[in-house]
mmCIF file of C-alpha atoms in Angstrom:
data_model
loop_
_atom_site.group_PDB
_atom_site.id
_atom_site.type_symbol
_atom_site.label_atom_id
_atom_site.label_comp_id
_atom_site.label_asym_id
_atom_site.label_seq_id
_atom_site.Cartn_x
_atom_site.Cartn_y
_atom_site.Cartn_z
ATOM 1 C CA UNK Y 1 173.044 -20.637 103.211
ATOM 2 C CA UNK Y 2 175.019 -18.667 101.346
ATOM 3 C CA UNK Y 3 176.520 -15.137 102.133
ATOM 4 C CA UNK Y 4 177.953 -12.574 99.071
ATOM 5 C CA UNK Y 5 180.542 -10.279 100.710
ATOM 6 C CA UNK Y 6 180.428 -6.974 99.952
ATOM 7 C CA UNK Y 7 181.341 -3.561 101.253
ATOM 8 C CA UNK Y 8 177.677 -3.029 101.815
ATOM 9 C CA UNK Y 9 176.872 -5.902 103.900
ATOM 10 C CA UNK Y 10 180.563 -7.085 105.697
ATOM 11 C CA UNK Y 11 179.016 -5.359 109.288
ATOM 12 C CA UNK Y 12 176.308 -7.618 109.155
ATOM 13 C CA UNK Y 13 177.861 -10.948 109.206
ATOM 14 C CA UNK Y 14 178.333 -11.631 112.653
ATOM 15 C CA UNK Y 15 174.803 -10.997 113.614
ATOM 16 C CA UNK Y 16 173.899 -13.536 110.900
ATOM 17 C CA UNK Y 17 175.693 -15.854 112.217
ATOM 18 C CA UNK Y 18 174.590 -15.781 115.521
ATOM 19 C CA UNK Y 19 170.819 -16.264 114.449
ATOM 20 C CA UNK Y 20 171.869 -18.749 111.623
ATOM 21 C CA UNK Y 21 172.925 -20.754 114.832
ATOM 22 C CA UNK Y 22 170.094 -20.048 116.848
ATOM 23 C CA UNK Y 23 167.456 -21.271 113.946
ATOM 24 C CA UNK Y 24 169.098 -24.373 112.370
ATOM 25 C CA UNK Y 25 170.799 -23.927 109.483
ATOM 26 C CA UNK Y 26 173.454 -26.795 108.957
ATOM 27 C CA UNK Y 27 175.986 -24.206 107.271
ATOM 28 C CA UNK Y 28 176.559 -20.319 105.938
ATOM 29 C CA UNK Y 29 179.291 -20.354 103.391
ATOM 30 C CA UNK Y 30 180.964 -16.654 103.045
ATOM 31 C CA UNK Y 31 182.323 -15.907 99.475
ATOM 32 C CA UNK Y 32 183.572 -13.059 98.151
ATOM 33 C CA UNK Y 33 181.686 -10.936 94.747
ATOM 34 C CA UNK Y 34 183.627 -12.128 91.869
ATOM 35 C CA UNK Y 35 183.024 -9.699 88.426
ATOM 36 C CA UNK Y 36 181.267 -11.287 85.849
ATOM 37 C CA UNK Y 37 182.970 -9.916 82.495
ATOM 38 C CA UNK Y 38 179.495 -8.466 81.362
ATOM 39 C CA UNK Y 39 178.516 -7.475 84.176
ATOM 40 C CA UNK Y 40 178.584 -3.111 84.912
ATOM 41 C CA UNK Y 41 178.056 -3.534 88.699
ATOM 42 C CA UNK Y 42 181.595 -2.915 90.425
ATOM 43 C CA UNK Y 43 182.913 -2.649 93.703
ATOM 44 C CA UNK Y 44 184.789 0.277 94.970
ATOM 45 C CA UNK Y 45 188.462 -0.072 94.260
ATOM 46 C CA UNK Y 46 189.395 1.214 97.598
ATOM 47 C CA UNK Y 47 187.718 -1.808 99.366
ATOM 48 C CA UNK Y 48 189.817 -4.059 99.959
ATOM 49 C CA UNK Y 49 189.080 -8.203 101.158
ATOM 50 C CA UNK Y 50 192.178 -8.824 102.673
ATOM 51 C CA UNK Y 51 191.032 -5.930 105.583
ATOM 52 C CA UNK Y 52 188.019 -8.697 106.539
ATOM 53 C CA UNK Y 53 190.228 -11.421 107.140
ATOM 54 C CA UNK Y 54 189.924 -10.831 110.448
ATOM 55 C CA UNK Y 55 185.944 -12.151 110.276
ATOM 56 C CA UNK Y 56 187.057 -15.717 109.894
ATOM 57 C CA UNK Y 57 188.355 -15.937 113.138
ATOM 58 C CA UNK Y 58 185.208 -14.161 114.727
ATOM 59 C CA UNK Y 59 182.771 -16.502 112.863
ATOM 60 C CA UNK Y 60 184.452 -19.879 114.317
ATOM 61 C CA UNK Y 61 183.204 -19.213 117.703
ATOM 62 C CA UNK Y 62 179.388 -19.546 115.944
ATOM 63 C CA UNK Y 63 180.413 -23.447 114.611
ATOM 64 C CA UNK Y 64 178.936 -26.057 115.702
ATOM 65 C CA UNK Y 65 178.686 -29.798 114.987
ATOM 66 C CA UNK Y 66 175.904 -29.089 113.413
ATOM 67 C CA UNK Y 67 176.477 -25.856 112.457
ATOM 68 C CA UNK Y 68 179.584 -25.061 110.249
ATOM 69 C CA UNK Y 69 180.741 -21.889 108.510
ATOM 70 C CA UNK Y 70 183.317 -21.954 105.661
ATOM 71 C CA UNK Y 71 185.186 -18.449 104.665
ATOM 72 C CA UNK Y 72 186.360 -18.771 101.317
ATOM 73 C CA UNK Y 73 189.839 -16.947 102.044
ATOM 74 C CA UNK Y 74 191.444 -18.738 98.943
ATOM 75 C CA UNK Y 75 188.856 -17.067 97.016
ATOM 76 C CA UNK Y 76 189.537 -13.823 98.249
ATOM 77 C CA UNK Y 77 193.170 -14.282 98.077
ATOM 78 C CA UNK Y 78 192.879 -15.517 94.441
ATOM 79 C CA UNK Y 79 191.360 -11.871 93.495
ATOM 80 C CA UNK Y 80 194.124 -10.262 93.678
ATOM 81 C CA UNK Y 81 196.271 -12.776 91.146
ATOM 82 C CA UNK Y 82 197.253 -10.826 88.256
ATOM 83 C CA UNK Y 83 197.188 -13.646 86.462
ATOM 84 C CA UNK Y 84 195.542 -17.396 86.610
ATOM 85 C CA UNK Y 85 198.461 -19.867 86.650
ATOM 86 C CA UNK Y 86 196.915 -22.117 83.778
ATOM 87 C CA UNK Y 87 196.452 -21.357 80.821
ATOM 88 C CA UNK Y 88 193.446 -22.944 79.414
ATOM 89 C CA UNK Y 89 190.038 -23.847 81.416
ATOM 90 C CA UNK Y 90 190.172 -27.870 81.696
ATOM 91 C CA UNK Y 91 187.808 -27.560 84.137
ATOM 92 C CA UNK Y 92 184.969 -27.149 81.202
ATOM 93 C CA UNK Y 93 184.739 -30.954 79.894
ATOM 94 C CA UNK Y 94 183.697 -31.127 83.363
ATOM 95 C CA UNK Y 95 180.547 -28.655 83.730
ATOM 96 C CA UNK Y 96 177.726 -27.088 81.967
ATOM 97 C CA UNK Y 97 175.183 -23.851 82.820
ATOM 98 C CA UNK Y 98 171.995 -24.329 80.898
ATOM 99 C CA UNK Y 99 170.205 -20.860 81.053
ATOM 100 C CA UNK Y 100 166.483 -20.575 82.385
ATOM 101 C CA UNK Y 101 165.497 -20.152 78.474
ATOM 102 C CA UNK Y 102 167.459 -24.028 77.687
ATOM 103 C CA UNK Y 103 170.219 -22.342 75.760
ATOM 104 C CA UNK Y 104 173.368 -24.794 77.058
ATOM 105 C CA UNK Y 105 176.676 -23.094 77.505
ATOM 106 C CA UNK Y 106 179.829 -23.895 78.824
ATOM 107 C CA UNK Y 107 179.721 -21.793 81.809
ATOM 108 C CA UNK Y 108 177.910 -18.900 82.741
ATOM 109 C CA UNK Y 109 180.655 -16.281 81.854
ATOM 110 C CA UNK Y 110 179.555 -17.221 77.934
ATOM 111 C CA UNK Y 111 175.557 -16.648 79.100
ATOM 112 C CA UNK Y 112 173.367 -15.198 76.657
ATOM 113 C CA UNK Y 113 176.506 -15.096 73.568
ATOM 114 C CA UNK Y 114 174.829 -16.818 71.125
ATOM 115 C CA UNK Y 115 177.696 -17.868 69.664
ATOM 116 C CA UNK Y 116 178.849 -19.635 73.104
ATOM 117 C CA UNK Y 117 175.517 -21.931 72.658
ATOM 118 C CA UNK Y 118 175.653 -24.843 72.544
ATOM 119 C CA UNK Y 119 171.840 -25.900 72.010
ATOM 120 C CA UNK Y 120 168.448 -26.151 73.532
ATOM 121 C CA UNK Y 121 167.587 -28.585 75.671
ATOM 122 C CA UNK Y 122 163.677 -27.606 74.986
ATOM 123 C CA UNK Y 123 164.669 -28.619 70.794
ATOM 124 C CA UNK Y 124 167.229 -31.557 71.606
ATOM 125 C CA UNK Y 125 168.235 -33.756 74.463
ATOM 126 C CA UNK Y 126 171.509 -32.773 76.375
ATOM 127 C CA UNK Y 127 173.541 -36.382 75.152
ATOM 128 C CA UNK Y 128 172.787 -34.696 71.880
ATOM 129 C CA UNK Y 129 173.965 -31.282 72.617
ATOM 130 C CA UNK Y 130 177.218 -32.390 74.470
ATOM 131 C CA UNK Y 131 178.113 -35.079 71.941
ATOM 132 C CA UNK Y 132 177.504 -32.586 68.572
ATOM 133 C CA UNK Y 133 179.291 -30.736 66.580
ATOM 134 C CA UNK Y 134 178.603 -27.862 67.685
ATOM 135 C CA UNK Y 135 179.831 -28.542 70.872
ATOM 136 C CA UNK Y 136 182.689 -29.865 70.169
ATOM 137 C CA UNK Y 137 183.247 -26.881 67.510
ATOM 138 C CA UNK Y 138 182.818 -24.109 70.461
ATOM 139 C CA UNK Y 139 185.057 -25.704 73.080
ATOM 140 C CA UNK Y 140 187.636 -26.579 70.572
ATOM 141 C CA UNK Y 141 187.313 -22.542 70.152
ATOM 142 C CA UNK Y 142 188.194 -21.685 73.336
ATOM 143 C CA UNK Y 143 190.385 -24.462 74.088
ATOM 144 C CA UNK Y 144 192.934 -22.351 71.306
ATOM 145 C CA UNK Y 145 191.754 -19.283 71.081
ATOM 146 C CA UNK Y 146 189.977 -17.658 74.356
ATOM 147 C CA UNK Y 147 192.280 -15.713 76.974
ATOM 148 C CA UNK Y 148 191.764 -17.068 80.075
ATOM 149 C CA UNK Y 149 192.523 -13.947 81.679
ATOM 150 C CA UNK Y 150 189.037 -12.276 80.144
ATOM 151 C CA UNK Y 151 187.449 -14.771 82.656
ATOM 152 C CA UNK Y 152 186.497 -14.424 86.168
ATOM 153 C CA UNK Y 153 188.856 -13.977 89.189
ATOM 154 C CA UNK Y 154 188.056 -17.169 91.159
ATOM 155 C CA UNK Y 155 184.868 -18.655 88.961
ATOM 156 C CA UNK Y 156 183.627 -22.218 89.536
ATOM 157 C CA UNK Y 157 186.077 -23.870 87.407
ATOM 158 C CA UNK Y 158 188.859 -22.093 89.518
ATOM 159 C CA UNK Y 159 190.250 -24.768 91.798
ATOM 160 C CA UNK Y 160 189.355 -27.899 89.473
ATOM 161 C CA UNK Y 161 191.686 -25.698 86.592
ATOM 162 C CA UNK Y 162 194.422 -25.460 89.056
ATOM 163 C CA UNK Y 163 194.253 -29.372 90.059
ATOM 164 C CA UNK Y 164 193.851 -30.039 86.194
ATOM 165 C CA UNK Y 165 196.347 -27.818 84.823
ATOM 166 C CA UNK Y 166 198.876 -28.898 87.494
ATOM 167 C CA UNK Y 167 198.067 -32.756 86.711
ATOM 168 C CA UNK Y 168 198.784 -31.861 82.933
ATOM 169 C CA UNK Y 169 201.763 -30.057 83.566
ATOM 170 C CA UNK Y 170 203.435 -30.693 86.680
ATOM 171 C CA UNK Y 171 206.588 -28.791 87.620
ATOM 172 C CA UNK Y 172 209.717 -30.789 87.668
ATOM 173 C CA UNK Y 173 209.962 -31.495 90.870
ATOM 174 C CA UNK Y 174 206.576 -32.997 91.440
ATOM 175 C CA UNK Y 175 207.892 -35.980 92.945
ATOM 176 C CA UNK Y 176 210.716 -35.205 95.030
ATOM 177 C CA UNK Y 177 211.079 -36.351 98.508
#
């Protein structure tokens, strides 16, 4: 199970957690709202994540063997960057979002920009899609010309862009003992 934190649900947690554990589910994973760049929902500036840190340490007493809970602190904490510390998303050769509709994009902050499309899966297959042109065209797009920063705080692609970008270009020191 999955749980979005927001400011309107935070006080409800615990008690989740406690019947979560009482009716089998293997794990609740708690992750913080993360703003789309279309999107017009917001949450309050004044609410701060950092204040619910204290949850994590309240939620391990409900773990179980069978039961686990995973807070997504680096999440949280990776909100307030100002700025991502790579500079392209690597992570994209990796992963796809193909809409309900078939429309195949390279991740859902590019959903429903039909420029960002790179087929249909209901017209062509998807070894067609992600070995065309097209494809190739789009990524090569933002690859060169898309600011990372327009993206989300702490999407998908987050961590693997980190490992990626720090595998690229590792700092000089990368290897000393």
């Amino acid at each position: 199970m999955q749980f979005l934190l927001i400011p309107q649900n935070y006080k409800e947690l615990i008690g989740l957690a406690q019947i979560l554990t009482d009716i089998g589910v293997d794990y609740l994973v708690i992750k913080p709202y993360s703003q789309h760049p279309s999107s017009r929902s917001r949450i309050d500036k004044k609410f701060k994540y950092r204040n619910l840190f204290h949850l994590e340490k309240k939620l391990k007493k409900y773990s179980r063997d069978n039961f686990q809970i995973i807070f997504r602190k680096r999440a949280i904490e990776k909100l307030e960057e100002k700025e991502k510390p790579y500079k392209s998303c690597l992570g994209l050769s990796f992963a796809t979002h193909i809409a309900a509709d078939g429309n195949v994009y390279p991740c859902n902050a590019f959903v429903g920009r039909k420029e960002f499309s790179f087929g249909n899966i209901c017209i062509s297959s998807f070894k067609n899609i992600w070995e065309g042109k097209r494809r190739k065209r789009i990524m090569n797009t933002i690859f060169n010309k898309w600011n990372i920063n327009k993206c989300r705080k702490a999407c998908r692609l987050d961590e693997i862009n980190h490992y990626l970008w720090e595998l690229k270009n590792p700092s000089s020191h990368v290897n000393f003992i």
